[in-house]
Tab-separated table of C-alpha atoms and ligand atoms in Angstrom:
chain	number	residue	atom	x	y	z
A	802	UNK	CA	132.879	147.517	137.613
A	803	UNK	CA	133.182	144.221	135.668
A	804	UNK	CA	130.134	141.936	135.553
A	805	UNK	CA	130.489	138.811	137.688
A	806	UNK	CA	131.215	135.820	135.385
A	807	UNK	CA	128.031	134.031	136.525
A	808	UNK	CA	125.708	136.809	135.443
A	809	UNK	CA	127.374	136.768	132.026
A	810	UNK	CA	126.764	133.047	131.428
A	811	UNK	CA	124.489	132.792	128.306
A	812	UNK	CA	122.168	130.039	129.574
A	813	UNK	CA	122.118	126.364	130.660
A	814	UNK	CA	125.570	124.873	131.193
A	815	UNK	CA	126.451	122.803	128.123
A	816	UNK	CA	128.066	119.418	128.818
A	817	UNK	CA	131.830	119.812	128.608
A	818	UNK	CA	132.810	116.480	130.134
A	819	UNK	CA	131.296	113.139	129.096
A	820	UNK	CA	129.617	110.662	131.444
A	821	UNK	CA	132.139	108.447	133.187
A	822	UNK	CA	131.660	104.722	133.770
A	823	UNK	CA	131.422	105.383	137.494
A	824	UNK	CA	128.682	108.019	137.051
A	825	UNK	CA	126.770	105.806	134.612
A	826	UNK	CA	126.751	102.762	136.887
A	827	UNK	CA	125.914	104.880	139.933
A	828	UNK	CA	122.937	106.499	138.156
A	829	UNK	CA	121.635	103.054	137.165
A	830	UNK	CA	122.131	101.618	140.648
A	831	UNK	CA	120.468	104.546	142.376
A	832	UNK	CA	117.266	103.418	140.713
A	833	UNK	CA	117.797	99.860	141.970
A	834	UNK	CA	115.691	99.047	145.077
A	835	UNK	CA	117.789	98.412	148.151
A	836	UNK	CA	121.029	99.320	146.363
A	837	UNK	CA	123.879	99.382	148.843
A	838	UNK	CA	126.627	100.641	146.547
A	839	UNK	CA	128.474	97.300	146.683
A	840	UNK	CA	127.537	96.441	143.101
A	841	UNK	CA	128.731	99.836	141.894
A	842	UNK	CA	131.940	99.366	143.854
A	843	UNK	CA	132.443	95.923	142.284
A	844	UNK	CA	132.063	97.315	138.753
A	845	UNK	CA	134.510	100.089	139.600
A	846	UNK	CA	137.017	97.510	140.867
A	847	UNK	CA	136.605	95.631	137.571
A	848	UNK	CA	137.265	98.881	135.728
A	849	UNK	CA	140.465	99.387	137.763
A	850	UNK	CA	141.695	95.853	136.948
A	851	UNK	CA	140.963	96.370	133.257
A	852	UNK	CA	142.860	99.669	133.193
A	853	UNK	CA	145.859	98.001	134.830
A	854	UNK	CA	145.766	95.106	132.326
A	855	UNK	CA	145.352	97.593	129.489
A	856	UNK	CA	148.460	99.468	130.578
A	857	UNK	CA	150.548	96.278	130.542
A	858	UNK	CA	149.061	95.031	127.233
A	859	UNK	CA	150.028	98.343	125.610
A	860	UNK	CA	153.674	97.963	126.648
A	861	UNK	CA	153.898	94.141	126.437
A	862	UNK	CA	156.302	94.153	123.520
A	863	UNK	CA	158.669	96.454	125.373
A	864	UNK	CA	158.267	94.928	128.796
A	865	UNK	CA	159.288	91.446	127.697
A	866	UNK	CA	155.731	90.307	128.365
A	867	UNK	CA	155.145	88.697	125.004
A	868	UNK	CA	155.523	85.022	124.461
A	869	UNK	CA	154.659	81.880	126.367
A	870	UNK	CA	155.356	80.845	129.933
A	871	UNK	CA	156.028	77.297	128.872
A	872	UNK	CA	153.031	76.152	130.937
A	873	UNK	CA	149.595	74.953	129.838
A	874	UNK	CA	146.292	75.842	131.540
A	875	UNK	CA	143.418	73.619	132.606
A	876	UNK	CA	142.231	73.778	128.998
A	877	UNK	CA	145.531	72.309	127.834
A	878	UNK	CA	146.288	75.606	126.065
A	879	UNK	CA	149.774	77.115	126.049
A	880	UNK	CA	149.714	80.031	128.513
A	881	UNK	CA	151.052	83.395	127.422
A	882	UNK	CA	152.742	85.606	130.038
A	883	UNK	CA	150.025	88.255	129.707
A	884	UNK	CA	147.285	85.666	130.433
A	885	UNK	CA	148.801	84.999	133.832
A	886	UNK	CA	149.419	88.681	134.510
A	887	UNK	CA	145.805	89.555	133.635
A	888	UNK	CA	144.514	86.711	135.785
A	889	UNK	CA	146.586	87.795	138.778
A	890	UNK	CA	145.514	91.437	138.467
A	891	UNK	CA	141.811	90.515	138.359
A	892	UNK	CA	142.220	88.074	141.237
A	893	UNK	CA	144.090	90.609	143.367
A	894	UNK	CA	141.752	93.543	142.730
A	895	UNK	CA	138.529	91.542	143.091
A	896	UNK	CA	139.693	89.757	146.251
A	897	UNK	CA	140.664	93.126	147.736
A	898	UNK	CA	137.251	94.580	146.815
A	899	UNK	CA	135.640	92.321	149.429
A	900	UNK	CA	132.580	91.850	147.200
A	901	UNK	CA	133.328	88.425	145.670
A	902	UNK	CA	132.941	85.221	147.683
A	903	UNK	CA	133.915	83.123	144.681
A	904	UNK	CA	136.353	84.054	141.912
A	905	UNK	CA	136.639	81.711	138.916
A	906	UNK	CA	138.917	82.057	135.920
A	907	UNK	CA	139.801	80.261	132.714
A	908	UNK	CA	143.396	80.288	133.972
A	909	UNK	CA	142.693	78.594	137.313
A	910	UNK	CA	141.786	74.916	137.672
A	911	UNK	CA	139.609	75.683	140.707
A	912	UNK	CA	137.784	78.794	141.930
A	913	UNK	CA	139.240	80.963	144.693
A	914	UNK	CA	136.972	81.144	147.767
A	915	UNK	CA	137.623	84.388	149.621
A	916	UNK	CA	137.150	84.914	153.329
A	917	UNK	CA	134.578	87.681	152.950
A	918	UNK	CA	130.820	87.118	153.561
A	919	UNK	CA	130.517	88.509	150.035
A	920	UNK	CA	127.488	88.959	147.824
A	921	UNK	CA	128.888	88.093	144.403
A	922	UNK	CA	130.508	85.450	142.233
A	923	UNK	CA	132.937	86.742	139.603
A	924	UNK	CA	133.997	84.611	136.660
A	925	UNK	CA	136.227	85.702	133.818
A	926	UNK	CA	138.441	84.913	130.894
A	927	UNK	CA	141.250	87.284	131.865
A	928	UNK	CA	142.783	87.591	128.412
A	929	UNK	CA	140.685	86.200	125.579
A	930	UNK	CA	142.238	85.752	122.161
A	931	UNK	CA	145.732	85.506	123.606
A	932	UNK	CA	146.958	83.658	120.504
A	933	UNK	CA	146.733	87.100	118.852
A	934	UNK	CA	149.044	88.807	121.372
A	935	UNK	CA	152.337	88.240	119.556
A	936	UNK	CA	150.882	89.611	116.318
A	937	UNK	CA	149.437	92.722	117.994
A	938	UNK	CA	145.886	91.514	117.373
A	939	UNK	CA	142.858	92.724	119.323
A	940	UNK	CA	142.373	90.833	122.592
A	941	UNK	CA	140.108	91.318	125.561
A	942	UNK	CA	138.794	90.411	129.005
A	943	UNK	CA	135.350	88.820	129.431
A	944	UNK	CA	133.499	88.706	132.769
A	945	UNK	CA	130.209	87.702	134.322
A	946	UNK	CA	128.853	88.576	137.785
A	947	UNK	CA	126.227	86.497	139.604
A	948	UNK	CA	124.658	87.200	143.009
A	949	UNK	CA	125.209	84.507	145.656
A	950	UNK	CA	121.975	83.074	147.031
A	951	UNK	CA	123.451	82.978	150.530
A	952	UNK	CA	126.291	85.229	151.668
A	953	UNK	CA	127.069	84.003	155.183
A	954	UNK	CA	127.784	80.387	154.291
A	955	UNK	CA	131.127	78.958	153.144
A	956	UNK	CA	131.308	79.386	149.360
A	957	UNK	CA	131.161	76.202	147.277
A	958	UNK	CA	131.910	75.307	143.662
A	959	UNK	CA	128.251	74.338	143.118
A	960	UNK	CA	127.268	77.962	143.806
A	961	UNK	CA	129.194	79.021	140.685
A	962	UNK	CA	127.487	76.512	138.378
A	963	UNK	CA	124.517	78.751	137.607
A	964	UNK	CA	122.609	79.220	134.331
A	965	UNK	CA	123.320	82.460	132.481
A	966	UNK	CA	119.812	83.854	132.979
A	967	UNK	CA	120.871	84.473	136.599
A	968	UNK	CA	123.672	86.830	135.555
A	969	UNK	CA	123.507	90.233	137.332
A	970	UNK	CA	126.108	91.939	135.145
A	971	UNK	CA	128.376	90.987	132.271
A	972	UNK	CA	130.785	92.715	129.984
A	973	UNK	CA	134.092	92.754	128.235
A	974	UNK	CA	137.094	94.950	127.728
A	975	UNK	CA	138.514	95.299	124.239
A	976	UNK	CA	142.236	96.070	123.970
A	977	UNK	CA	142.174	97.268	120.373
A	978	UNK	CA	143.010	100.543	118.586
A	979	UNK	CA	141.004	102.051	121.449
A	980	UNK	CA	140.443	100.440	124.825
A	981	UNK	CA	136.727	99.937	125.330
A	982	UNK	CA	134.550	98.598	128.104
A	983	UNK	CA	131.152	97.165	127.135
A	984	UNK	CA	128.818	96.502	130.057
A	985	UNK	CA	125.286	95.456	130.896
A	986	UNK	CA	123.792	95.423	134.395
A	987	UNK	CA	120.457	94.273	133.003
A	988	UNK	CA	119.437	97.742	131.821
A	989	UNK	CA	120.608	97.558	128.210
A	990	UNK	CA	124.182	97.511	126.898
A	991	UNK	CA	126.471	100.523	127.067
A	992	UNK	CA	129.986	101.083	125.714
A	993	UNK	CA	132.742	103.195	127.230
A	994	UNK	CA	136.010	104.329	125.685
A	995	UNK	CA	139.161	104.910	127.722
A	996	UNK	CA	140.791	108.333	127.613
A	997	UNK	CA	144.343	107.127	128.259
A	998	UNK	CA	145.536	110.624	129.082
A	999	UNK	CA	143.470	110.641	132.278
A	1000	UNK	CA	142.771	106.929	132.732
A	1001	UNK	CA	138.991	107.356	132.712
A	1002	UNK	CA	136.298	105.461	130.781
A	1003	UNK	CA	133.719	107.777	129.153
A	1004	UNK	CA	130.316	106.739	127.773
A	1005	UNK	CA	130.805	106.510	123.982
A	1006	UNK	CA	128.171	103.946	122.887
A	1007	UNK	CA	124.961	104.466	124.910
A	1008	UNK	CA	122.284	101.811	124.549
A	1009	UNK	CA	123.951	99.524	121.988
A	1010	UNK	CA	121.400	97.625	119.880
A	1011	UNK	CA	122.256	94.600	117.740
A	1012	UNK	CA	120.633	95.062	114.276
A	1013	UNK	CA	117.813	92.625	113.449
A	1014	UNK	CA	119.814	91.320	110.460
A	1015	UNK	CA	123.398	91.787	109.284
A	1016	UNK	CA	125.606	91.310	106.245
A	1017	UNK	CA	128.599	89.350	107.614
A	1018	UNK	CA	129.268	85.923	109.101
A	1019	UNK	CA	132.175	85.048	111.370
A	1020	UNK	CA	133.320	81.422	111.620
A	1021	UNK	CA	136.630	79.560	111.273
A	1022	UNK	CA	136.154	78.107	107.789
A	1023	UNK	CA	139.266	75.971	108.319
A	1024	UNK	CA	137.057	73.630	110.366
A	1025	UNK	CA	134.579	73.112	107.482
A	1026	UNK	CA	135.478	69.445	106.970
A	1027	UNK	CA	134.682	68.813	110.664
A	1028	UNK	CA	131.283	70.534	110.682
A	1029	UNK	CA	127.869	68.882	110.728
A	1030	UNK	CA	125.910	68.791	107.470
A	1031	UNK	CA	123.596	71.519	108.809
A	1032	UNK	CA	126.514	73.867	109.511
A	1033	UNK	CA	128.072	73.199	106.101
A	1034	UNK	CA	124.751	73.928	104.345
A	1035	UNK	CA	124.359	77.115	106.436
A	1036	UNK	CA	127.778	78.407	105.336
A	1037	UNK	CA	127.093	77.557	101.673
A	1038	UNK	CA	123.706	79.342	101.928
A	1039	UNK	CA	125.356	82.562	103.161
A	1040	UNK	CA	127.990	82.406	100.408
A	1041	UNK	CA	125.384	81.969	97.649
A	1042	UNK	CA	124.344	85.039	95.668
A	1043	UNK	CA	120.784	86.279	96.267
A	1044	UNK	CA	120.317	90.059	96.164
A	1045	UNK	CA	116.855	89.955	97.731
A	1046	UNK	CA	118.201	88.435	100.967
A	1047	UNK	CA	121.453	90.404	100.967
A	1048	UNK	CA	123.632	87.423	100.076
A	1049	UNK	CA	126.502	86.640	99.727
A	1050	UNK	CA	127.436	87.718	103.238
A	1051	UNK	CA	130.926	89.056	103.839
A	1052	UNK	CA	133.293	86.844	105.841
A	1053	UNK	CA	135.001	88.373	108.910
A	1054	UNK	CA	137.022	86.311	111.387
A	1055	UNK	CA	139.721	87.590	113.753
A	1056	UNK	CA	139.997	84.489	115.952
A	1057	UNK	CA	139.454	86.558	119.086
A	1058	UNK	CA	135.960	86.086	120.535
A	1059	UNK	CA	135.818	89.553	122.056
A	1060	UNK	CA	136.746	91.229	118.751
A	1061	UNK	CA	134.462	89.063	116.592
A	1062	UNK	CA	131.573	89.392	119.045
A	1063	UNK	CA	132.004	93.181	119.420
A	1064	UNK	CA	131.824	93.714	115.662
A	1065	UNK	CA	128.742	91.489	115.450
A	1066	UNK	CA	127.084	93.296	118.378
A	1067	UNK	CA	127.536	96.710	116.750
A	1068	UNK	CA	127.033	95.809	113.067
A	1069	UNK	CA	124.813	92.714	113.245
A	1070	UNK	CA	125.324	89.446	111.384
A	1071	UNK	CA	126.427	86.223	113.029
A	1072	UNK	CA	129.366	84.705	114.919
A	1073	UNK	CA	129.560	80.940	115.240
A	1074	UNK	CA	131.895	78.542	116.956
A	1075	UNK	CA	129.804	75.432	116.281
A	1076	UNK	CA	130.283	71.899	117.528
A	1077	UNK	CA	132.494	69.863	115.194
A	1078	UNK	CA	134.219	66.456	115.112
A	1079	UNK	CA	137.289	67.914	116.898
A	1080	UNK	CA	135.218	69.788	119.520
A	1081	UNK	CA	131.899	67.913	119.846
A	1082	UNK	CA	130.875	70.212	122.736
A	1083	UNK	CA	132.268	73.303	121.048
A	1084	UNK	CA	135.448	75.134	122.068
A	1085	UNK	CA	134.237	78.115	124.089
A	1086	UNK	CA	133.489	77.928	127.802
A	1087	UNK	CA	129.988	78.430	129.155
A	1088	UNK	CA	130.566	80.291	132.413
A	1089	UNK	CA	133.065	82.985	131.416
A	1090	UNK	CA	132.800	83.254	127.626
A	1091	UNK	CA	129.418	82.100	126.268
A	1092	UNK	CA	127.153	83.233	129.135
A	1093	UNK	CA	128.507	86.798	129.442
A	1094	UNK	CA	128.356	87.250	125.658
A	1095	UNK	CA	124.863	85.713	125.475
A	1096	UNK	CA	123.636	88.032	128.257
A	1097	UNK	CA	124.995	91.080	126.410
A	1098	UNK	CA	123.522	90.066	123.047
A	1099	UNK	CA	120.070	89.439	124.508
A	1100	UNK	CA	120.237	92.751	126.405
A	1101	UNK	CA	121.030	94.431	123.057
A	1102	UNK	CA	118.109	92.739	121.246
A	1103	UNK	CA	120.251	90.005	119.694
A	1104	UNK	CA	120.208	86.237	120.217
A	1105	UNK	CA	122.568	83.526	121.503
A	1106	UNK	CA	122.149	79.760	121.110
A	1107	UNK	CA	124.264	76.628	121.228
A	1108	UNK	CA	123.039	75.847	117.715
A	1109	UNK	CA	119.476	75.073	118.799
A	1110	UNK	CA	118.912	75.978	122.472
A	1111	UNK	CA	119.162	79.334	124.266
A	1112	UNK	CA	122.630	79.627	125.862
A	1113	UNK	CA	121.342	81.367	128.989
A	1114	UNK	CA	119.102	78.395	129.810
A	1115	UNK	CA	121.967	75.870	129.861
A	1116	UNK	CA	122.636	74.411	133.337
A	1117	UNK	CA	126.450	74.099	133.612
A	1118	UNK	CA	127.707	70.897	135.239
A	1119	UNK	CA	131.421	71.744	135.406
A	1120	UNK	CA	133.401	74.940	135.945
A	1121	UNK	CA	135.237	74.808	132.601
A	1122	UNK	CA	132.431	73.217	130.603
A	1123	UNK	CA	132.433	74.044	126.901
A	1124	UNK	CA	129.559	74.797	124.540
A	1125	UNK	CA	128.972	75.521	120.879
A	1126	UNK	CA	128.203	79.250	120.581
A	1127	UNK	CA	126.200	81.147	117.954
A	1128	UNK	CA	125.716	84.882	118.585
A	1129	UNK	CA	124.214	87.698	116.553
A	1130	UNK	CA	121.199	89.262	114.891
A	1131	UNK	CA	117.937	87.473	115.604
A	1132	UNK	CA	117.193	86.798	111.916
A	1133	UNK	CA	120.698	85.464	111.246
A	1134	UNK	CA	120.810	83.246	114.336
A	1135	UNK	CA	117.337	81.887	113.510
A	1136	UNK	CA	118.618	80.976	110.000
A	1137	UNK	CA	121.521	79.059	111.569
A	1138	UNK	CA	119.069	77.225	113.856
A	1139	UNK	CA	116.803	76.239	110.930
A	1140	UNK	CA	119.764	74.651	109.137
A	1141	UNK	CA	120.647	72.703	112.301
A	1142	UNK	CA	117.048	71.413	112.481
A	1143	UNK	CA	116.932	70.601	108.763
A	1144	UNK	CA	114.047	73.051	108.326
A	1145	UNK	CA	113.143	74.974	105.183
A	1146	UNK	CA	114.928	78.346	105.108
B	1261	LIG	P1	140.122	79.048	116.597
B	1261	LIG	C1	140.859	82.379	121.348
B	1261	LIG	O1	141.856	81.389	121.546
B	1261	LIG	C2	139.500	81.711	121.501
B	1261	LIG	O2	139.363	81.154	122.761
B	1261	LIG	C3	138.403	82.727	121.219
B	1261	LIG	O3	138.763	84.010	121.603
B	1261	LIG	C4	138.199	82.611	119.719
B	1261	LIG	O4	136.880	82.922	119.310
B	1261	LIG	C5	138.513	81.143	119.445
B	1261	LIG	O5	139.361	80.687	120.508
B	1261	LIG	C6	139.253	80.966	118.130
B	1261	LIG	O6	139.452	79.577	117.965
B	1261	LIG	O7	140.019	77.545	116.728
B	1261	LIG	O8	139.272	79.589	115.460
B	1261	LIG	O9	141.525	79.572	116.572
């Protein structure tokens, strides 16, 4: 008589299937006091929206989705077809989730106030780096989630104007050679990679830590003539040769925040979009670009400032308010700050 398969098993069951995004978030939330499952459901809805956007991004060239709509957004930027598609997918999926009382987007002049007595505020840049779409460059989606202080009152714009230290969760999707989802719910930063054959995100980068110091800097050198003296001196310092301090740093700049930030998060170094004469308040937006990225970098042991002050402490006054943004390794960001303050480096 043949042995039953179970009695023949050699020992503990070895993991055959990785941890999915859903399992990871659920395990984290189970530890959260008073967890109701709504937060987990919201993250899973975000994952669904990102997988839908990913599918369209991957076929954009064939589906006639490249190119511009001919319109400009509230930022005055030419809007690509995929920006609008990504915005509409996120809006549709998040509204349907019933968890978001307020939904704000780079592509919408005003927030959408849903009819649900919902717990959360979602804000996002639906397709960051869209100027790279037509050249098949890496682009992404950036989002931040904040808990509403009251859930049974009519949502207001003022509710969305919250400092980044109140963020409950933030993350980004990266539509690159692989599709990745990087997320923090306040318990560290974790990266997931999409298996397109089954449409599931699997944990691939547990507990991402930003190195204390890096070897690259990421800034648009074409703006050099517009920079402050401190920023110019900082860039010259990094380009000077000094073996002991690991200089010169390598220069890396894709022109897509998600791609430049992701590299800096994993490898260390510094990303800067500083204030300049053309953009005295910087180019990037506080609520749905700078704050989510700053939250992630701090959760990973990195640092995020506006050149001098901590990004997460900034009190936004307008929905689409801009800020200078400097992200990266603590030592490298502190060097940038010293140059801004005219201190000895
Ligand atoms: P520049 C993309 O348009 C974006 O909003 C960010 O993703 C990116 O970091 C920045 O602008 C690039 O701006 O002026 O260097 O092209």
